[in-house]
Amino acid sequence: DFVQPQFQQATATLALKMLHNASTATEVGNWRTGTQRTIRLKADNGGAGAANRVIQIDLALRLLSWEFGDEDGQEIVSANWELVYNATGAKSLLITLTNGLSALT
């Protein structure tokens, strides 16, 4: 019975480790102002033409928390993000898959 369909906002979190540099300082500033960001995760096999395979995930996120640390002598920032709705892009999440093959056998 579909008389009263119900919808629920998708939820997700992302934990990233980043080197502490000027870009990280910008993200901490965005955290202070509550600015949301779009982060792209992309994996590409480097193939050309029919051998090309790509997965790209675009996420609208807001930084929840961060922590400074040290790993192998490098200053890092561990950041925790939550998925939010981006009204400008009209989405929270976009997943794009590319397969260079025109036909499967």
Coordinates of C-alpha atoms in Angstrom, one line a residue:
D1 CA 0.0 0.0 0.0
F2 CA 1.6 3.3 -1.2
V3 CA -1.0 5.6 0.2
Q4 CA 1.5 7.3 2.6
P5 CA 5.0 7.0 1.2
Q6 CA 7.7 8.1 3.7
F7 CA 11.1 9.5 2.8
Q8 CA 14.1 9.8 5.0
Q9 CA 17.2 11.9 4.4
A10 CA 20.3 9.8 3.8
T11 CA 22.9 10.0 6.5
A12 CA 26.7 9.3 6.3
T13 CA 29.9 10.3 7.9
L14 CA 33.4 10.5 6.6
A15 CA 36.7 10.4 8.5
L16 CA 39.7 11.9 6.7
K17 CA 43.3 12.4 7.7
M18 CA 45.0 15.4 6.1
L19 CA 48.5 16.9 6.3
H20 CA 48.4 20.1 8.3
N21 CA 49.0 22.9 5.9
A22 CA 47.3 26.1 4.6
S23 CA 44.4 24.1 3.1
T24 CA 43.8 22.4 6.4
A25 CA 43.8 25.8 8.1
T26 CA 41.1 27.0 5.6
E27 CA 38.9 23.9 6.5
V28 CA 39.3 24.7 10.2
G29 CA 38.1 28.2 9.4
N30 CA 35.1 26.8 7.5
W31 CA 34.3 24.6 10.6
R32 CA 34.2 27.7 12.8
T33 CA 31.7 29.4 10.4
G34 CA 29.7 26.2 9.7
T35 CA 30.5 26.4 6.0
Q36 CA 29.7 23.2 4.1
R37 CA 32.1 21.8 1.5
T38 CA 31.8 19.5 -1.5
I39 CA 34.5 16.8 -1.3
R40 CA 35.3 14.6 -4.3
L41 CA 36.7 11.1 -3.9
K42 CA 38.0 9.7 -7.2
A43 CA 39.7 6.5 -8.3
D44 CA 40.9 6.1 -11.8
N45 CA 42.7 3.1 -13.3
G46 CA 44.6 5.3 -15.7
G47 CA 43.4 3.4 -18.7
A48 CA 42.6 4.9 -22.1
G49 CA 39.5 4.3 -24.3
A50 CA 37.9 0.9 -23.6
A51 CA 40.2 0.2 -20.7
N52 CA 39.2 3.3 -18.8
R53 CA 37.4 2.7 -15.4
V54 CA 36.6 5.6 -13.0
I55 CA 34.5 5.9 -9.9
Q56 CA 33.8 9.5 -8.6
I57 CA 31.9 10.3 -5.4
D58 CA 30.9 13.9 -4.7
L59 CA 29.7 14.5 -1.1
A60 CA 28.2 17.7 0.4
L61 CA 29.7 17.7 3.9
R62 CA 30.0 19.8 7.0
L63 CA 33.0 19.4 9.3
L64 CA 31.9 18.1 12.7
S65 CA 35.2 17.8 14.6
W66 CA 38.9 17.8 14.1
E67 CA 42.0 16.9 16.0
F68 CA 45.7 17.7 15.5
G69 CA 48.2 14.9 15.8
D70 CA 51.5 13.5 14.6
E71 CA 52.0 10.5 12.3
D72 CA 55.5 9.4 11.1
G73 CA 56.9 12.8 12.0
Q74 CA 54.2 14.7 9.9
E75 CA 51.6 17.0 11.5
I76 CA 48.2 15.8 10.6
V77 CA 44.6 16.7 11.2
S78 CA 42.0 14.0 11.7
A79 CA 38.6 15.4 10.5
N80 CA 35.1 14.0 10.9
W81 CA 32.5 15.1 8.4
E82 CA 28.7 14.6 8.1
L83 CA 26.6 14.5 5.0
V84 CA 24.4 17.5 4.5
Y85 CA 22.1 18.8 1.7
N86 CA 23.6 21.3 -0.7
A87 CA 20.8 23.6 -1.9
T88 CA 23.0 25.1 -4.6
G89 CA 23.8 21.8 -6.2
A90 CA 20.5 20.3 -5.2
K91 CA 22.1 17.1 -3.8
S92 CA 23.9 15.5 -0.9
L93 CA 25.6 12.8 -2.8
L94 CA 26.5 12.1 -6.5
I95 CA 28.2 8.9 -7.6
T96 CA 29.5 8.6 -11.2
L97 CA 30.8 5.4 -12.7
T98 CA 32.7 5.3 -16.0
N99 CA 33.3 2.1 -17.9
G100 CA 35.1 2.7 -21.2
L101 CA 33.6 -0.5 -22.7
S102 CA 30.8 0.0 -25.3
A103 CA 29.7 -3.7 -24.9
L104 CA 30.2 -6.5 -22.5
T105 CA 30.9 -10.0 -23.7

